[in-house]
Coordinates of C-alpha atoms in Angstrom, one line a residue:
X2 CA -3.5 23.1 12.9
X3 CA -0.4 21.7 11.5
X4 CA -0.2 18.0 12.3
X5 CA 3.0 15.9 13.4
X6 CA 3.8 14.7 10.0
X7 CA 3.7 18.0 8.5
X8 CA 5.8 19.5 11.3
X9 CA 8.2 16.8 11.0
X10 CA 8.5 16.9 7.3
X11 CA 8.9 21.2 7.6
X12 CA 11.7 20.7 10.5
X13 CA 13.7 17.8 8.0
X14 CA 13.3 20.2 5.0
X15 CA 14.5 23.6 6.9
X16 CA 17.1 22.2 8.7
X17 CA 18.8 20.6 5.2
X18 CA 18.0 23.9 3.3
X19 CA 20.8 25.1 6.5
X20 CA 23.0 22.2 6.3
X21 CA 23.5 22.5 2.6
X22 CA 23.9 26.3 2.6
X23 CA 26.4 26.1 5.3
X24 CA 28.3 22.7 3.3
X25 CA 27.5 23.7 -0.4
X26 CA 29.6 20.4 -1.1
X27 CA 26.7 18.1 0.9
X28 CA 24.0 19.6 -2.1
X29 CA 25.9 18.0 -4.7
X30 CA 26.1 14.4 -3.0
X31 CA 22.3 14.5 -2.1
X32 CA 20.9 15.8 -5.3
X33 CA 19.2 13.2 -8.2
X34 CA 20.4 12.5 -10.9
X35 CA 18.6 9.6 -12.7
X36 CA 21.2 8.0 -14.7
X37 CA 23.9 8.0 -11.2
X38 CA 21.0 6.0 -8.9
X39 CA 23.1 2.7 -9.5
X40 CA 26.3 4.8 -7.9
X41 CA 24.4 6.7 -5.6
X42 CA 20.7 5.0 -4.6
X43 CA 20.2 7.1 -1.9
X44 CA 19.5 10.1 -4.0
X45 CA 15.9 9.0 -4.4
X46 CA 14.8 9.3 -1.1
X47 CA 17.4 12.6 -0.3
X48 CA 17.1 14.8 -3.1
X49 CA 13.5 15.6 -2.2
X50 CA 14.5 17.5 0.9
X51 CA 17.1 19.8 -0.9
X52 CA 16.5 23.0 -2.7
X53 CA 18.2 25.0 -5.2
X54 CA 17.0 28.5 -3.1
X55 CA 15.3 30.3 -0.6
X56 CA 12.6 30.9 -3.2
X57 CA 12.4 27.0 -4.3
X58 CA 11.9 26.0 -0.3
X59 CA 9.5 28.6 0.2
X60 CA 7.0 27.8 -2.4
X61 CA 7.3 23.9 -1.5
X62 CA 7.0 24.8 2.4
X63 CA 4.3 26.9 1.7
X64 CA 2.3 24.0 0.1
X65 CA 3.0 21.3 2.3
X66 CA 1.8 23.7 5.1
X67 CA -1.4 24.4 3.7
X68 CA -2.7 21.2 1.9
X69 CA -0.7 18.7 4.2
X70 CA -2.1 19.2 7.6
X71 CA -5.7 18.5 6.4
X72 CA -4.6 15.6 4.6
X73 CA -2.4 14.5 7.4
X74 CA -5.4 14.7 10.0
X75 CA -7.8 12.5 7.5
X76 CA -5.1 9.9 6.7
X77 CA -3.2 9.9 10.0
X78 CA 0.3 10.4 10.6
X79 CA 2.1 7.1 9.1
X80 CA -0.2 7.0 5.7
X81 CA 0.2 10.6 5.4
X82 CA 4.4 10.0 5.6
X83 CA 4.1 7.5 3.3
X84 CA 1.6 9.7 0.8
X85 CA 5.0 12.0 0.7
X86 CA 7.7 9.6 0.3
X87 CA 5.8 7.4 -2.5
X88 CA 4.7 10.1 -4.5
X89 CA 8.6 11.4 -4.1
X90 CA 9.7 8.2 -5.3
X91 CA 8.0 7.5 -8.1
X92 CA 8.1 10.7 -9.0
X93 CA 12.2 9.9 -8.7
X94 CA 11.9 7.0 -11.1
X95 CA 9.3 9.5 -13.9
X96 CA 12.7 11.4 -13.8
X97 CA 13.8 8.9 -15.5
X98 CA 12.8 10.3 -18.8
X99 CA 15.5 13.0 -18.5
X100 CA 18.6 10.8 -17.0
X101 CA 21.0 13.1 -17.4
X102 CA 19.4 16.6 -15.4
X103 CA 20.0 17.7 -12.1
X104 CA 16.4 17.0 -9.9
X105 CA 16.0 18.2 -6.4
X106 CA 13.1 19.6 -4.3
X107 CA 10.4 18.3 -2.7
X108 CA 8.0 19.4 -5.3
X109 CA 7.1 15.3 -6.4
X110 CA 6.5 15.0 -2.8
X111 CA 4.3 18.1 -2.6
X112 CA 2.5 17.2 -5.8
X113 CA 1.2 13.8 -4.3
X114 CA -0.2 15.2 -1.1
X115 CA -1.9 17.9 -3.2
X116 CA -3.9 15.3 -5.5
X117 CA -4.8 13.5 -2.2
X118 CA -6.2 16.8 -1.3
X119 CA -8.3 17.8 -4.5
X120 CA -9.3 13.8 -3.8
X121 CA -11.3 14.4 -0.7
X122 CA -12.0 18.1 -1.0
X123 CA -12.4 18.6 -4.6
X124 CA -14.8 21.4 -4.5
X125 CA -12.5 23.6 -1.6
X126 CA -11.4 26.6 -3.7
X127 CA -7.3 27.6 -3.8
X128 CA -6.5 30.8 -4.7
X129 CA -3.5 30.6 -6.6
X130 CA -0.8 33.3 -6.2
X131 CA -3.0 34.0 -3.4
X132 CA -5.5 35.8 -5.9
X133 CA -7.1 33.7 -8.3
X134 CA -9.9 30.9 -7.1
X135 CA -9.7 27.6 -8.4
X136 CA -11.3 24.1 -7.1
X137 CA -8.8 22.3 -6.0
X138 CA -9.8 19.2 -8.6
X139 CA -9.4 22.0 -11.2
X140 CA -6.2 23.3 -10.1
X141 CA -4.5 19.6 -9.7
X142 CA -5.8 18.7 -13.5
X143 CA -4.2 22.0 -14.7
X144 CA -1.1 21.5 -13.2
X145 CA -1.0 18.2 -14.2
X146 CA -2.0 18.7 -17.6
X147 CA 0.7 21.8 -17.2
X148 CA 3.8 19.8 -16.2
X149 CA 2.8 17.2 -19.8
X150 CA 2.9 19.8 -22.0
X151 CA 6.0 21.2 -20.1
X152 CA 7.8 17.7 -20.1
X153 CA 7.1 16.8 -23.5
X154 CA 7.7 20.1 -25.2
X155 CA 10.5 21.2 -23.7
X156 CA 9.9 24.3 -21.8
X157 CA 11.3 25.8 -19.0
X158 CA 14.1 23.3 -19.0
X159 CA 15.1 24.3 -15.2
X160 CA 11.9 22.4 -14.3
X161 CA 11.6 18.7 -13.2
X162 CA 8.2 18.3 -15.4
X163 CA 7.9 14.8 -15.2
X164 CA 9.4 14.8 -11.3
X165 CA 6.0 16.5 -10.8
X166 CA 4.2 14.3 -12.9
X167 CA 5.4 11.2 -10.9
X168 CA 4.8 13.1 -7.9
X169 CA 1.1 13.1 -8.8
X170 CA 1.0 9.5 -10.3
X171 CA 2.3 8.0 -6.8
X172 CA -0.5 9.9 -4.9
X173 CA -2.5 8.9 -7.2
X174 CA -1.9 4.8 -6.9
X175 CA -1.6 5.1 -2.6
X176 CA -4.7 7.0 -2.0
X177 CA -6.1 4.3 -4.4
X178 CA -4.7 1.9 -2.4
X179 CA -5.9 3.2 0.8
X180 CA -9.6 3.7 -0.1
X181 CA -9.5 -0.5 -1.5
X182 CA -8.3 -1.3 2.2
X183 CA -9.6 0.9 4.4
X184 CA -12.0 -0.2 6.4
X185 CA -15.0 0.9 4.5
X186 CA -14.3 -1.0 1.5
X187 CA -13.4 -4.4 3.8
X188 CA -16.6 -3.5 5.4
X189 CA -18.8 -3.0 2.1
X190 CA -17.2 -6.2 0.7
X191 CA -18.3 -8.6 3.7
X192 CA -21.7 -7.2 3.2
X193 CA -21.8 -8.2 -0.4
X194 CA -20.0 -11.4 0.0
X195 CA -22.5 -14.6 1.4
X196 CA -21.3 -15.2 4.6
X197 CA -22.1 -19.0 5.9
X198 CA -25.5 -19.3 7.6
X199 CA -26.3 -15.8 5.8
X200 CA -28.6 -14.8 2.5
X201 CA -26.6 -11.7 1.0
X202 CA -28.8 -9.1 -0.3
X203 CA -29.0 -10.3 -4.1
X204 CA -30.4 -13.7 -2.9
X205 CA -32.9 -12.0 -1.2
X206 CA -34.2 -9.6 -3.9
X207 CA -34.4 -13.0 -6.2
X208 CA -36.6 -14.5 -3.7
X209 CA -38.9 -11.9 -2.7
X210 CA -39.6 -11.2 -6.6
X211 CA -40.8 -14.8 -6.7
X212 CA -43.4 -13.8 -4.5
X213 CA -46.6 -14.9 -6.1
X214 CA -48.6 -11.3 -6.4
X215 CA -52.0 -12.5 -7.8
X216 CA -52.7 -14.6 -4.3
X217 CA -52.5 -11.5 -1.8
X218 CA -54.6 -9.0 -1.0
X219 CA -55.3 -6.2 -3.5
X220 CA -54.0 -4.0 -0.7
X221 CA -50.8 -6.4 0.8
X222 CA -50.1 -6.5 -3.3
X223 CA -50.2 -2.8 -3.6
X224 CA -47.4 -3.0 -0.5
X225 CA -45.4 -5.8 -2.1
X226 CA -45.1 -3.7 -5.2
X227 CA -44.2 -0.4 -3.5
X228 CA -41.4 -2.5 -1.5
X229 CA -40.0 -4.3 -4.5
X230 CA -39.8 -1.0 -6.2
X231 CA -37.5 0.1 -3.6
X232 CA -35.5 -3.0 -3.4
X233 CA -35.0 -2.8 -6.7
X234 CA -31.8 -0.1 -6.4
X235 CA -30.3 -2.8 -4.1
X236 CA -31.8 -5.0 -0.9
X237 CA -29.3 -3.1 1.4
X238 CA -31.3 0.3 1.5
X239 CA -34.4 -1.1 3.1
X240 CA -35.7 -0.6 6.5
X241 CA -35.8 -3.7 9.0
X242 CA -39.9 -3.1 9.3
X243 CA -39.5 -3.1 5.1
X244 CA -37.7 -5.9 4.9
X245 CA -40.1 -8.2 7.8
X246 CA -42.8 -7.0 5.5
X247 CA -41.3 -8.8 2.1
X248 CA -39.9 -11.8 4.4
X249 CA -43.2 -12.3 5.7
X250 CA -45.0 -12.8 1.8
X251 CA -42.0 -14.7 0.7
X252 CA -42.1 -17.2 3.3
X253 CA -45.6 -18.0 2.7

C-alpha cells in the first residue's frame, strides 16, 4: 500500500517531469550544478525532482514505489520525508567532487530510502531487472561499492556517482540518528542508567556474587549457582521469581 509520503513525493516528481517538458527553459534553472549553489542555492533541494527523460523518472519512480512505502509505514510519514530530502542533500553537497557537471534526478534521494530498507529488511530478496535475486543488504553494498569505483574511475561520465554515493551516506547518518533517539534506545538507556532510590542491574549482579555460598544449603547453593550462571549474561534477563530468589540469599 503506498503510503502518503510516497504518494506525495510520486505526485511532486510527475507533475515537474510535465512542467519542465512543457517549459524546457524551467529544467535549466532547477538543475545542480555544484560549483553555481552560491548563485543559485535552491538547486539542492530542486534538482532532485527533475529528470533528464522519461526513462530517468521511470526507473527512480519505480524505486521509490517499491522500497518507499514499506519504509514510509515503519518510520512514519515526517521521518520518512526527511530520510528523502537528507539523503538528497548530502548527496547534493558529495557532488561536490565534480563542481562543474550537470546533476539532476532524484536518484540521491532514492538511494537513501533504499539503504534504510536493506537496514530493517536486509535478508528480503530484490530481483534486479526484475530477474535476478539479491538480499537487499547485498544489493545496497554492490551498488554502493558500484557508484566508488564509478566515481573514482571515471566511467560512465553521464552518471552522478558520487550524488548516489551521498545519497546513501545521508540515509546512512538519519536512520542512525533515528535508532539513537527512538524510543527504544531512550528506553534501554533509563534502564541502564541508576535512577535515584533504584539499584541498576550491574549493582545488583555485584551484590548477589558476594553471597557467601559455603553457608547455604547444599541444595539453596546448587540454586544460587544455577541463578548466578544466568545472571551472568546481564541481571536484566532474569525472571521476577529468579531474581526474589538471589535477593532473598543476598539479604541475609
Amino acid at each position: 500500500m503506498v503510503t502518503q509520503g510516497v504518494r506525495g513525493l510520486l505526485i511532486a516528481n510527475l507533475g515537474m517531469y510535465v512542467v519542465t517538458t512543457t517549459f524546457p527553459g524551467v529544467l535549466t534553472a532547477l538543475v545542480l550544478v555544484p560549483a553555481l549553489i552560491p548563485e543559485r542555492p535552491w538547486s539542492v533541494v530542486t534538482y532532485m525532482f527533475v529528470h533528464a527523460g522519461v526513462w530517468h523518472l521511470l526507473f527512480n519512480m519505480l524505486a521509490l514505489y517499491f522500497f518507499g512505502p514499506r519504509v514510509g509505514a515503519r518510520l512514519g510519514s515526517r521521518p520518512f520525508l526527511l530520510l528523502y530530502f537528507i539523503s538528497g542533500l548530502v548527496g547534493a553537497l558529495t557532488s561536490l567532487l565534480t563542481p562543474s557537471a550537470a546533476i539532476l534526478g532524484a536518484s540521491a534521494a532514492i538511494f537513501g530510502v533504499m539503504f534504510g530498507y536493506a537496514r530493517y529488511w536486509p535478508r528480503d530478496l530484490v530481483l534486479v531487472w526484475g530477474v535476478l535475486p539479491i538480499q537487499a543488504r547485498w544489493f545496497v553494498i554492490g551498488m554502493t561499492a558500484l557508484s566508488l569505483f564509478a566515481g573514482f574511475g571515471g566511467a560512465q561520465s553521464g552518471v552522478a556517482h558520487f550524488a548516489h554515493l551521498g545519497g546513501f551516506l545521508g540515509g546512512w547518518v538519519y536512520v542512525k540518528w533515528l535508532e539513537r533517539h527512538s524510543p527504544a534506545a531512550r528506553f534501554r538507556a533509563q534502564v541502564a542508567r541508576p535512577q535515584a532510590g533504584f539499584e541498576s542491574p550491574g549493582a545488583a549482579l555485584e551484590r548477589w556474587r558476594a553471597i557467601r555460598l559455603e553457608e547455604l544449603h547444599p541444595v539453596n547453593r546448587e540454586e544460587v549457582e544455577r541463578l548466578l550462571k544466568r545472571a551472568a549474561g546481564g541481571a536484566a534477563g532474569l525472571t521476577a521469581e529468579e531474581r526474589a530468589v538471589l535477593e532473598r540469599f543476598s539479604r541475609r
